Amino acid sequence: MDVPLYFVSAIYVPHDSYLCFYCPLYLFINYVDLQAEILALQLDSAAKEKAAQEKAAKEEAEEEAEANKKRHLNAVFIGHVDAGKSTIGGQILFLSGQVDDRQIQKYEKEAKDKSRESWYMAYIMDTNEEERAKGKTVEVGRAHFETKNTRFTLLDAPGHKSYVPNMISGASQADIGVLVISARKGEFETGFENGGQTREHVQLAKTLGVSKLVVVVNKMDDPTVNWSKERYVLTSNILIPANVDILISFHHPLLCRYDKIEQKMVPFLKSSRYNTKKDVIFLPISGLMGVNMDKRMDRNVCPWYSGPSFFEVLDSIEVPPRDNGPFRMPIIDKFKDMGTVVMGKVESGSIKEGDSLIIMPNKDPVKVVAIYCDEDKVKRAGPGENLRVRITGIEDEDILSGFVLSSTVKPVPAVTEFVAQLQIIGLPEKAVLTAGYKAILHIHAAVEECEIMELISQIDMETREPMKGKVRFVKNGAGVVCRIQVTNSICVEKFSDFPQLGRFTLRTEAGTLLGTTMMLSPASWVFSPSSSSSVVFSRPQRLPLVRSAVDGRNEIVPPAQSQIPNKVLSLCLFIVLLVNKVHSLLKLLVEVTESVSVLKTAAKTRKVAAEEILAAFSAIEKAKVDPSPFLETLGGSESPGRTWMLIFTAEKKLKKGRYFPLTAVQRFDAAGKRIENGVYLGPLGALTFEGKFSWKNRILAFIFEQIRIKIGPLDPIKIGLGKKDAEEEPSNKDPFFIWFYVDEEIAVARGRSGGTAFWCRCRRIAS
Ligand code: GTP
Ligand code: MG
């Protein structure tokens, strides 16, 4: 206690008493304070240290918990209306303990009151009044559940055609798809074959990047199915192997349900570019009864299925590769909750509390206040997670679905025009797509009106390469590189850089799926990413458009009308086609005239090169000249008809040809339907064949009835060629000529053997 002693001695020091008194007292007081403070500080730092330790331990635990967190997958449930998507979703929540028996009883009662008894399981997912009353999902339902190794975000899409835009928004957030097919009699057929949504959902899912599909054949418990598969025959609940011959006769097509559905689905899935061996798995379930869902199938219920349960299948699906590039989260929805909350799936990068981000395309800076993953608040989240993010710096009304929460350093590009490769899959048979076509574009969570401004080149669907030459229109099934303009700016990436934000779908205003992208053309951005500031738009411009597209009201446009881009364009197209047709006809005419002139010169001079004559044959054959005056020109209107001298013969397929070395003539008597074919050897004599012919269109078929042989000055010898029925008309079974061209001087024809020849008209040589 040195200091208090010093204090006591000091107060006895004369003259300095005041000072001395004061100073030590001050020091004393301060000393006491200091002591207290030191003590307090010591206590405080111990507490703080303890708190810090606790905090660090908590953070470590949190980090460890986050690190040990199960992997995460987003699964969208798709398929035709009433296939059972919501029922399966509800059953999953029940089986995973999120809904108890009491709640189920409540739903049962509510469903019964609405005369929708069997919908009670679907009511777990279908939460709004309209959905429950109609038994149809409208908004994409969301839920979370876990299997052994995986956390799932379940996205229950609507199956009804009117809500396809909502289905697209659900599928655009998904990693995998659960395609629900109803096995019930008639329901599979309606969903798959008769313009049902099964096909459109599959095609959309593929386009939207859903690379794996679990095809659940649902309602297997239904009395029209009763867990039947091809190899089993069911007679009054007794299952007997079908290879017992005596029972084969009882076999009924409905009892082969599962196999039949799989057989029909596989080729379709393949044509939709799914690898059915690697990326698709089929399994039978009953969503309503919860059979083959969390537990494997009871063999007494379904003896032929021994595969994994639905949960096992889900648990074994590979997580697609995640992108750890700059942060991008397309906004699906937003709402007010102690600030502004945005919802969406992180497509790339990660996010943590306190981050400064930007909302594109309007470039609004925001700060991240809190992050919620499933039901939990988390400090950070990575790609693939479905999140709710509370932000400051923006009001919820300044955000639209389709905006993208994005990194500030490398914001997502925003454009109003771009070049894309489009595959046309939904045009009616006779319709064509031209520049000027207007459609609704769906890309991640964005929906915009767009117009195809220019068709740049057609794509060869075999090689997937752009073809040379201009393209004015394309038909269904074609691929085309085109320039597309959207009404308002959208956030997109090049497909080659970032497929999730680079694939899109075009639908007609009537709601038909028009086409899907294969990729955005890599080098052809019309607006560069840096030009995004120039395309910022105000909200009122955009909202009505998006609404009308999203709520499916655009269906009021009749489908037939919507296929015509506009009348002016159609007229222009017609004129272009007409001019083209006239042009090609004129071209053909010139070619034929030139070719005939070549043949006439050859007949006169026998000096025209064989190649030239072969080329003339080819041009004349292609021209398909009208054959109606041929017969009369060839055989005159009176007997004995007209005579033609053979000039040149060519081999099959016009490979080679030569001038005919002998004098050979043909006489055709159109009035008497007689033909005479002779070879004249000057004073040595002649050999002629005589017979009858028939004429149909451009084909002259003939039968020779006798040969006449004349040797030197002797009388000709006549030899009959077998007995022929006088009534019998020559047909194509007999020798024939197909005539390609006949005028007063020249005739061109091909014989049955495939060789082509031409004749020139001559005076008849007297025998
Ligand atoms: P949308 O949302 O309108 O596209 O229909 P959804 O696919 O969600 O169908 P939902 O779950 O609403 O079920 C439609 C009907 O099918 C309801 O009556 C269900 O009870 C019935 N259902 C669904 N799953 C099964 C099943 O496994 N077996 C039987 N027997 N009925 C089922
Ligand atoms: Mg539903």
Short mmCIF file of C-alpha atoms and ligand atoms in Angstrom, two decimals, residues 85-86 126 135-137 156-159, ligand 2:
data_model
loop_
_atom_site.label_atom_id
_atom_site.label_comp_id
_atom_site.label_asym_id
_atom_site.label_seq_id
_atom_site.Cartn_x
_atom_site.Cartn_y
_atom_site.Cartn_z
CA LYS A 85 -48.47 -33.45 -58.26
CA SER A 86 -49.91 -31.61 -55.26
CA ASP A 126 -52.71 -25.90 -52.57
CA GLY A 135 -58.83 -28.52 -57.15
CA LYS A 136 -56.20 -26.95 -59.38
CA THR A 137 -52.86 -25.47 -58.48
CA ASP A 156 -45.28 -27.82 -57.10
CA ALA A 157 -46.10 -26.47 -60.58
CA PRO A 158 -49.64 -26.07 -61.91
CA GLY A 159 -50.64 -28.50 -64.65
MG MG B 2 -51.59 -29.31 -58.10
#
